[in-house]
Amino acid sequence: MEIVYCGHSCFLLKTEAGTRIVTDPYTGVGYEMAPVAADYVTCSHFHFDHGYTEGVRGAREVIAGAGEFVRGDVKIEGFAAFHDDVGGKKRGADTVYVFEADGLRVCHMGDIGEPCTPALAEKLGKIDVLLVPVGGTYTVDAKGALEYIGAIAPQVAVPMHYRSRGCTLDIDPVDVFVREAEKTREVVFAHGSSLQGVGPYRGKIVVLERVNHG
C-alpha cells in the first residue's frame, strides 16, 4: 500500500489492486487541497477541514462512523472516540479508522482529542502505520500524540494536523512535535510525500511533505 500525504489530515491510500481511499478531505485551512480522485472517502467527522467530500473526484461512497466495512480489497474498521477531552461535550465525536490491505494495517486517528487509554489502544490491535494529529488546540498536542505512539507501538508514525506553510489555523507547527519526539525517538524528514508500506522507516517517526505546496 502506498500512503500519500495530501496535507492537514488528508491522505490518499492506494492498494496494489488499485483501490483508492481518501481520508478527511479538507477546505478552509489557508491552503488548497491538491486535486485528488478516489473510490471511497472516509471522514472522521464533518467539520469543514475533515469533511470536504466535494473536493474528491469520482468517489462512489463516503464512509463515516463506527463499524466494519469491506470495500474492494480493503477492510475498514471505524472506532468511536472523542474530539475533545470532555467526552465530546466541547467538539463532539471522532472516528478512528483502521485500514487493512496488502498485509498492512494503517490507523488514521482523525481529530482525536481524548487522552490515550489502554482500552482504545487494545481495540485498534497491531498497527503498522499510525497517522496521528499533533497540533493541539482541537486535538491532542505533541505530548498527547506521543502517548498514543507509545501505547499503540506502530512500526512507523506519521504526524498530521499541524500548522504548515500557508495554514491559518491556530495549531502548533510540526517543529513543536519534533522537538518533543526527538527526546526519546528518531524523527526523519522524508524527501517526498509518500510511504510505500513501512519501507526503511521501521521504528521511526516520519514527517512527510504534503503533495501540494501551492
XYZ file of N, CA and C in Angstrom:
642
model
N 0.837 -1.200 0.000
C 0.000 0.000 0.000
C 0.877 1.257 0.000
N 0.491 2.203 -0.839
C 1.166 3.498 -0.846
C 0.312 4.494 -0.069
N 0.973 5.291 0.775
C 0.298 6.289 1.605
C 0.822 7.657 1.195
N -0.051 8.495 0.644
C 0.345 9.808 0.128
C -0.253 10.888 1.015
N 0.586 11.817 1.482
C 0.115 12.894 2.354
C -0.362 14.067 1.512
N -1.657 14.372 1.621
C -2.268 15.459 0.850
C -2.413 16.740 1.661
N -1.849 16.783 2.859
C -1.935 17.960 3.706
C -2.985 17.820 4.791
N -2.800 18.592 5.865
C -3.694 18.609 7.024
C -3.862 17.181 7.558
N -5.072 16.615 7.533
C -5.271 15.228 7.980
C -5.673 14.325 6.820
N -5.391 14.761 5.621
C -5.843 14.064 4.417
C -4.721 13.212 3.815
N -5.043 11.953 3.590
C -4.115 11.025 2.949
C -4.845 10.286 1.834
N -4.098 9.919 0.821
C -4.587 9.029 -0.223
C -3.919 7.676 -0.018
N -4.734 6.636 0.178
C -4.229 5.276 0.327
C -4.468 4.538 -0.986
N -3.405 3.972 -1.556
C -3.508 3.272 -2.840
C -3.016 1.841 -2.669
N -3.902 0.874 -2.914
C -3.519 -0.523 -2.742
C -2.913 -1.083 -4.024
N -2.291 -2.243 -3.885
C -1.674 -2.884 -5.047
C -2.710 -3.256 -6.101
N -3.948 -3.515 -5.655
C -5.019 -3.870 -6.594
C -5.667 -2.651 -7.236
N -5.268 -1.450 -6.787
C -5.759 -0.230 -7.410
C -6.865 0.500 -6.676
N -7.296 0.006 -5.523
C -8.307 0.719 -4.739
C -7.705 1.993 -4.167
N -8.475 3.088 -4.242
C -8.009 4.394 -3.764
C -8.988 4.919 -2.713
N -8.450 5.245 -1.549
C -9.254 5.782 -0.452
C -8.638 7.094 0.009
N -9.476 8.115 0.164
C -9.029 9.403 0.703
C -9.608 9.577 2.100
N -8.762 10.005 3.031
C -9.197 10.267 4.398
C -9.334 11.767 4.633
N -10.377 12.167 5.314
C -10.562 13.535 5.815
C -10.176 14.645 4.825
N -10.846 14.728 3.675
C -10.575 15.834 2.742
C -10.963 17.173 3.369
N -10.283 18.235 2.971
C -10.408 19.497 3.704
C -10.567 20.705 2.798
N -11.050 21.778 3.420
C -11.048 23.111 2.834
C -10.914 24.095 3.989
N -10.626 25.368 3.667
C -10.651 26.416 4.673
C -9.514 26.434 5.670
N -8.373 25.820 5.328
C -7.255 25.807 6.274
C -6.178 26.825 5.907
N -6.371 27.542 4.786
C -5.395 28.543 4.371
C -4.640 28.158 3.114
N -4.622 26.891 2.791
C -4.071 26.418 1.515
C -5.053 25.402 0.940
N -4.970 25.178 -0.349
C -5.933 24.313 -1.019
C -5.477 22.858 -1.030
N -6.428 21.968 -0.944
C -6.140 20.551 -1.096
C -5.807 20.262 -2.555
N -4.795 19.455 -2.778
C -4.438 19.079 -4.148
C -5.585 18.308 -4.789
N -5.784 18.453 -6.102
C -6.811 17.654 -6.781
C -6.556 16.166 -6.548
N -7.600 15.438 -6.199
C -7.427 14.020 -5.887
C -8.677 13.249 -6.302
N -8.473 12.033 -6.770
C -9.582 11.147 -7.134
C -9.491 9.886 -6.290
N -10.646 9.321 -5.954
C -10.661 8.117 -5.125
C -11.936 7.330 -5.359
N -11.903 6.079 -4.955
C -13.099 5.239 -4.999
C -13.975 5.468 -3.767
N -13.311 5.691 -2.629
C -14.024 5.848 -1.359
C -13.388 6.972 -0.556
N -14.204 7.584 0.297
C -13.744 8.632 1.209
C -14.151 8.237 2.617
N -13.249 8.419 3.576
C -13.618 8.271 4.982
C -13.507 9.624 5.663
N -14.453 9.901 6.550
C -14.451 11.150 7.312
C -14.525 10.822 8.797
N -13.570 11.327 9.542
C -13.576 11.103 10.990
C -14.699 11.885 11.659
N -15.088 12.996 11.033
C -16.217 13.828 11.454
C -16.418 14.834 10.319
N -17.423 15.686 10.445
C -17.760 16.531 9.297
C -17.519 18.017 9.528
N -16.496 18.373 10.305
C -16.062 19.762 10.332
C -15.450 20.094 8.966
N -15.412 21.392 8.638
C -15.012 21.822 7.289
C -13.650 21.284 6.860
N -12.753 21.101 7.819
C -11.397 20.696 7.476
C -11.200 19.178 7.527
N -12.315 18.441 7.552
C -12.230 16.973 7.556
C -13.317 16.321 6.712
N -14.292 17.101 6.265
C -15.429 16.521 5.561
C -15.729 17.151 4.219
N -14.699 17.686 3.548
C -14.896 18.340 2.256
C -14.922 17.284 1.146
N -15.966 16.492 1.155
C -16.063 15.376 0.209
C -16.211 15.840 -1.239
N -16.725 17.065 -1.430
C -16.868 17.606 -2.787
C -15.517 17.768 -3.478
N -14.461 17.824 -2.695
C -13.131 18.008 -3.262
C -12.486 16.734 -3.780
N -13.193 15.618 -3.662
C -12.653 14.329 -4.115
C -13.425 13.870 -5.349
N -12.737 13.678 -6.457
C -13.384 13.271 -7.702
C -13.652 11.763 -7.727
N -14.815 11.401 -8.226
C -15.093 10.002 -8.542
C -15.466 9.097 -7.393
N -15.580 9.637 -6.187
C -15.868 8.774 -5.035
C -17.276 8.201 -5.128
N -17.392 6.913 -4.980
C -18.697 6.266 -5.067
C -19.381 6.148 -3.707
N -18.620 6.395 -2.621
C -19.209 6.265 -1.291
C -18.386 7.036 -0.272
N -19.094 7.656 0.682
C -18.458 8.283 1.841
C -18.751 7.407 3.052
N -17.706 6.994 3.729
C -17.839 6.160 4.924
C -17.611 7.034 6.143
N -18.547 6.984 7.078
C -18.435 7.807 8.287
C -19.001 7.034 9.468
N -18.307 7.111 10.593
C -18.804 6.485 11.809
C -18.226 5.107 12.061
N -18.531 4.604 13.257
C -18.003 3.312 13.684
C -18.657 2.176 12.912
N -17.923 1.083 12.778
C -18.449 -0.091 12.095
C -17.355 -0.806 11.339
N -17.729 -1.877 10.677
C -16.780 -2.649 9.882
C -17.259 -2.677 8.437
N -16.342 -2.378 7.532
C -16.682 -2.257 6.120
C -15.631 -2.992 5.295
N -16.048 -3.621 4.225
C -15.110 -4.194 3.264
C -15.414 -3.555 1.916
N -14.429 -2.873 1.378
C -14.586 -2.191 0.106
C -13.430 -2.589 -0.804
N -13.763 -3.334 -1.860
C -12.701 -3.839 -2.716
C -11.802 -4.773 -1.925
N -10.507 -4.524 -1.989
C -9.543 -5.360 -1.275
C -9.168 -4.786 0.086
N -9.944 -3.828 0.579
C -9.619 -3.150 1.835
C -10.669 -3.445 2.908
N -10.202 -3.870 4.058
C -11.065 -3.977 5.232
C -10.905 -2.690 6.030
N -12.024 -2.066 6.383
C -12.011 -0.801 7.120
C -12.783 -0.992 8.417
N -12.164 -0.620 9.530
C -12.842 -0.648 10.820
C -12.874 0.763 11.389
N -14.053 1.201 11.818
C -14.195 2.506 12.442
C -14.480 2.349 13.924
N -13.759 3.099 14.744
C -13.894 3.029 16.195
C -14.322 4.387 16.743
N -15.337 4.392 17.587
C -15.848 5.638 18.159
C -14.862 6.208 19.169
N -14.646 7.521 19.077
C -13.762 8.231 20.002
C -14.305 9.653 20.144
N -13.528 10.509 20.832
C -13.980 11.880 21.058
C -12.980 12.892 20.518
N -13.542 14.029 20.091
C -12.785 15.135 19.507
C -12.195 16.029 20.602
N -12.507 15.752 21.848
C -12.027 16.579 22.957
C -11.776 15.695 24.168
N -11.364 16.334 25.265
C -11.053 15.568 26.476
C -12.168 15.617 27.511
N -13.386 15.980 27.064
C -14.535 16.039 27.979
C -15.701 15.215 27.416
N -15.378 14.072 26.851
C -16.408 13.161 26.372
C -17.252 13.685 25.234
N -16.670 14.564 24.412
C -17.380 15.096 23.253
C -18.254 16.299 23.529
N -18.294 16.772 24.760
C -19.174 17.891 25.111
C -18.754 19.199 24.444
N -17.477 19.308 24.109
C -16.963 20.548 23.530
C -16.932 20.508 21.999
N -16.472 19.401 21.429
C -16.302 19.338 19.965
C -16.947 18.113 19.319
N -17.570 17.270 20.102
C -18.291 16.152 19.514
C -17.462 14.893 19.333
N -17.915 14.072 18.402
C -17.335 12.744 18.202
C -16.207 12.766 17.176
N -15.418 11.716 17.218
C -14.346 11.468 16.256
C -14.376 9.976 15.947
N -14.083 9.616 14.721
C -13.960 8.198 14.378
C -12.521 7.895 14.000
N -11.969 6.886 14.631
C -10.628 6.390 14.319
C -10.789 5.221 13.352
N -10.074 5.257 12.238
C -10.192 4.198 11.230
C -8.920 3.363 11.140
N -9.118 2.060 10.961
C -8.014 1.156 10.650
C -8.285 0.548 9.276
N -7.323 0.709 8.381
C -7.413 0.187 7.013
C -6.454 -0.998 6.890
N -6.954 -2.094 6.376
C -6.110 -3.280 6.230
C -6.119 -3.756 4.784
N -4.934 -3.778 4.179
C -4.773 -4.255 2.800
C -3.296 -4.503 2.543
N -3.007 -5.382 1.614
C -1.624 -5.671 1.219
C -0.752 -6.072 2.408
N -1.354 -6.724 3.402
C -0.599 -7.151 4.572
C -0.209 -6.030 5.511
N -0.846 -4.870 5.374
C -0.504 -3.691 6.169
C -1.747 -3.174 6.890
N -1.571 -2.733 8.126
C -2.654 -2.111 8.891
C -2.281 -0.656 9.175
N -3.091 0.243 8.645
C -2.854 1.686 8.762
C -3.965 2.289 9.605
N -3.601 3.046 10.630
C -4.579 3.672 11.520
C -4.558 5.182 11.350
N -5.730 5.756 11.076
C -5.905 7.208 10.962
C -6.717 7.662 12.167
N -6.115 8.512 13.001
C -6.734 8.885 14.277
C -7.748 10.018 14.162
N -7.879 10.609 12.964
C -8.821 11.712 12.819
C -8.430 12.884 13.698
N -9.431 13.534 14.276
C -9.188 14.674 15.167
C -9.287 14.242 16.623
N -8.602 13.189 16.968
C -8.735 12.670 18.328
C -8.275 13.706 19.345
N -9.129 13.927 20.345
C -8.795 14.890 21.385
C -8.768 14.271 22.760
N -9.297 13.061 22.886
C -9.309 12.405 24.194
C -7.932 11.836 24.508
N -7.550 11.842 25.781
C -6.253 11.275 26.157
C -6.197 9.789 25.825
N -5.001 9.309 25.619
C -4.806 7.906 25.286
C -5.240 7.003 26.436
N -5.954 5.947 26.094
C -6.349 4.948 27.086
C -5.914 3.572 26.599
N -5.530 2.684 27.514
C -5.169 1.323 27.108
C -6.308 0.628 26.371
N -7.552 0.958 26.730
C -8.710 0.304 26.110
C -8.771 0.587 24.614
N -8.566 1.852 24.223
C -8.610 2.191 22.797
C -7.439 1.560 22.059
N -6.255 1.632 22.651
C -5.079 1.037 22.015
C -5.285 -0.459 21.792
N -5.913 -1.123 22.757
C -6.163 -2.559 22.640
C -7.168 -2.855 21.529
N -8.198 -2.025 21.416
C -9.196 -2.209 20.356
C -8.562 -2.134 18.969
N -7.634 -1.217 18.809
C -7.028 -0.996 17.494
C -6.157 -2.166 17.065
N -5.566 -2.851 18.033
C -4.734 -4.006 17.718
C -3.395 -3.618 17.116
N -2.796 -4.552 16.407
C -1.484 -4.328 15.795
C -1.618 -3.301 14.674
N -0.795 -2.270 14.736
C -0.813 -1.203 13.731
C 0.581 -1.060 13.128
N 0.643 -1.049 11.813
C 1.929 -0.864 11.139
C 2.264 0.613 10.953
N 1.283 1.389 10.491
C 1.495 2.825 10.259
C 0.407 3.602 10.990
N 0.828 4.518 11.857
C -0.103 5.343 12.634
C -0.052 6.776 12.126
N -1.209 7.305 11.720
C -1.345 8.691 11.273
C -2.008 9.441 12.411
N -1.263 10.339 13.065
C -1.713 10.891 14.343
C -1.628 12.418 14.356
N -2.674 13.106 14.852
C -2.621 14.571 14.943
C -1.674 15.003 16.051
N -1.009 16.143 15.837
C -0.002 16.592 16.805
C -0.126 18.072 17.157
N -1.020 18.814 16.498
C -1.019 20.271 16.579
C -1.680 20.894 17.779
N -2.394 20.101 18.592
C -3.050 20.668 19.762
C -4.220 21.569 19.397
N -4.738 22.297 20.370
C -5.901 23.191 20.288
C -7.189 22.408 20.044
N -7.299 21.753 18.892
C -8.502 20.987 18.553
C -8.299 19.478 18.712
N -7.068 19.081 18.908
C -6.715 17.658 19.021
C -5.707 17.494 20.152
N -5.220 16.284 20.326
C -4.102 16.099 21.244
C -2.909 16.906 20.740
N -2.046 17.278 21.672
C -0.842 18.032 21.310
C 0.332 17.067 21.167
N 1.534 17.618 21.134
C 2.721 16.787 20.922
C 2.837 15.679 21.963
N 2.691 16.032 23.230
C 2.823 15.020 24.284
C 1.711 13.987 24.200
N 0.492 14.454 23.910
C -0.623 13.525 23.768
C -0.428 12.567 22.608
N 0.099 13.089 21.500
C 0.367 12.238 20.336
C 1.416 11.187 20.662
N 2.435 11.584 21.399
C 3.491 10.636 21.765
C 2.979 9.559 22.709
N 1.998 9.896 23.533
C 1.384 8.875 24.383
C 0.685 7.825 23.525
N -0.004 8.266 22.483
C -0.645 7.317 21.572
C 0.393 6.466 20.838
N 1.450 7.089 20.388
C 2.501 6.343 19.695
C 3.094 5.285 20.622
N 3.313 5.664 21.881
C 3.866 4.716 22.844
C 2.930 3.558 23.132
N 1.640 3.854 23.266
C 0.662 2.817 23.616
C 0.355 1.888 22.444
N 0.258 2.454 21.246
C -0.110 1.661 20.067
C 1.100 0.940 19.476
N 2.269 1.538 19.640
C 3.534 0.941 19.190
C 3.522 0.555 17.709
N 3.243 1.515 16.829
C 3.274 1.215 15.393
C 4.709 1.027 14.916
N 4.855 0.429 13.746
C 6.191 0.341 13.155
C 6.658 1.710 12.674
N 5.708 2.509 12.187
C 6.002 3.865 11.713
C 4.883 4.786 12.179
N 5.236 5.993 12.621
C 4.237 7.010 12.962
C 4.437 8.222 12.067
N 3.321 8.783 11.596
C 3.354 9.954 10.713
C 2.508 11.053 11.340
N 3.089 12.222 11.659
C 2.299 13.320 12.223
C 1.421 13.985 11.171
N 0.290 14.514 11.626
C -0.639 15.241 10.751
C -1.326 16.317 11.584
N -2.167 17.117 10.929
C -2.961 18.149 11.609
C -2.069 19.091 12.423
N -1.142 19.739 11.706
C -0.268 20.744 12.304
C -0.203 21.935 11.355
N 0.336 23.042 11.834
C 0.404 24.250 11.014
C 1.620 24.181 10.092
N 1.357 24.014 8.821
C 2.418 24.034 7.819
C 2.311 25.329 7.022
N 3.179 25.499 6.038
C 3.222 26.752 5.285
C 1.865 27.059 4.666
N 1.349 28.249 4.948
C 0.072 28.680 4.412
C -1.116 28.407 5.308
N -0.931 27.578 6.320
C -2.049 27.221 7.202
C -2.410 28.388 8.111
N -3.702 28.657 8.246
C -4.174 29.772 9.072
C -4.854 29.308 10.360
N -4.853 28.029 10.634
C -5.479 27.516 11.853
C -4.568 27.728 13.060
N -5.173 27.882 14.222
C -4.427 28.110 15.459
C -3.976 26.773 16.045
N -3.018 26.159 15.377
C -2.451 24.898 15.840
C -0.930 24.994 15.757
N -0.248 24.128 16.491
C 1.211 24.183 16.537
C 1.834 23.718 15.226
N 2.992 24.280 14.874
C 3.741 23.737 13.736
C 4.337 22.386 14.101
N 4.740 21.630 13.109
C 5.255 20.291 13.370
C 6.539 20.324 14.182
N 7.279 21.446 14.127
C 8.536 21.548 14.872
C 8.333 21.353 16.368
N 7.192 21.787 16.890
C 6.913 21.609 18.320
C 6.863 20.121 18.650
N 6.187 19.366 17.810
C 6.115 17.915 17.998
C 7.487 17.279 17.824
N 8.213 17.686 16.809
C 9.518 17.088 16.528
C 10.465 17.281 17.706
N 10.496 18.485 18.277
C 11.384 18.740 19.417
C 11.059 17.815 20.587
N 9.782 17.610 20.843
C 9.373 16.731 21.938
C 9.685 15.271 21.598
N 9.403 14.880 20.374
C 9.604 13.486 19.971
C 11.075 13.094 19.979
N 11.944 14.021 19.582
C 13.368 13.699 19.473
C 14.027 13.423 20.819
N 13.338 13.730 21.901
C 13.877 13.406 23.230
C 13.965 11.897 23.441
N 13.086 11.154 22.783
C 13.021 9.703 23.020
C 12.987 8.866 21.748
N 12.805 9.489 20.575
C 12.608 8.724 19.346
C 13.390 9.323 18.178
N 13.544 8.528 17.151
C 14.197 9.009 15.937
C 13.148 9.585 14.996
N 13.381 10.822 14.555
C 12.464 11.500 13.644
C 13.174 11.729 12.315
N 12.498 11.394 11.230
C 13.061 11.531 9.890
C 12.156 12.429 9.060
N 12.751 13.381 8.348
C 12.001 14.195 7.391
C 12.154 13.550 6.013
N 11.053 13.032 5.492
C 11.103 12.339 4.203
C 11.262 13.342 3.068
N 11.967 12.936 2.029
C 12.102 13.770 0.830
C 11.014 13.352 -0.152
N 9.788 13.692 0.191
C 8.663 13.312 -0.642
C 7.401 13.231 0.181
N 6.315 12.935 -0.491
C 5.003 12.979 0.150
C 4.400 11.602 0.385
N 5.148 10.524 0.100
C 4.522 9.208 0.213
C 5.409 8.178 0.891
N 4.734 7.185 1.461
C 5.370 5.994 2.012
C 4.926 4.797 1.187
N 5.838 3.901 0.900
C 5.491 2.614 0.297
C 5.558 1.584 1.418
N 4.431 1.354 2.075
C 4.436 0.478 3.235
C 5.312 1.051 4.329
N 5.976 0.182 5.056
C 6.860 0.629 6.136
C 8.206 1.067 5.570
N 8.652 0.390 4.517
C 9.893 0.765 3.862
C 11.072 0.779 4.815
N 11.962 1.763 4.668
C 13.156 1.823 5.509
C 12.930 2.550 6.832
N 11.675 2.855 7.153
C 11.393 3.724 8.295
C 10.958 2.983 9.551
N 11.132 1.683 9.587
C 10.693 0.896 10.735
C 11.266 1.458 12.047
N 10.386 1.680 13.024
C 10.816 2.190 14.323
C 10.977 3.694 14.385
N 10.584 4.400 13.322
C 10.813 5.840 13.258
C 9.506 6.626 13.164
N 9.608 7.912 13.459
C 8.556 8.878 13.156
C 8.959 9.565 11.857
N 8.044 9.618 10.901
C 8.363 10.156 9.577
C 7.483 11.366 9.281
N 8.108 12.500 9.027
C 7.389 13.712 8.630
C 7.373 13.756 7.107
N 6.184 13.648 6.534
C 6.047 13.677 5.078
C 5.819 15.103 4.578
N 6.310 15.396 3.381
C 5.952 16.640 2.714
C 4.530 16.507 2.191
N 3.791 17.604 2.158
C 2.464 17.483 1.573
C 2.570 17.546 0.053
N 1.685 16.832 -0.595
C 1.807 16.624 -2.027
C 1.637 17.913 -2.814
N 0.882 18.874 -2.275
C 0.679 20.146 -2.968
C 1.265 21.261 -2.133
N 2.257 21.955 -2.659
C 2.881 23.049 -1.916
C 2.354 24.404 -2.350
N 1.240 24.408 -3.078
C 0.690 25.662 -3.567
C 0.062 26.491 -2.486
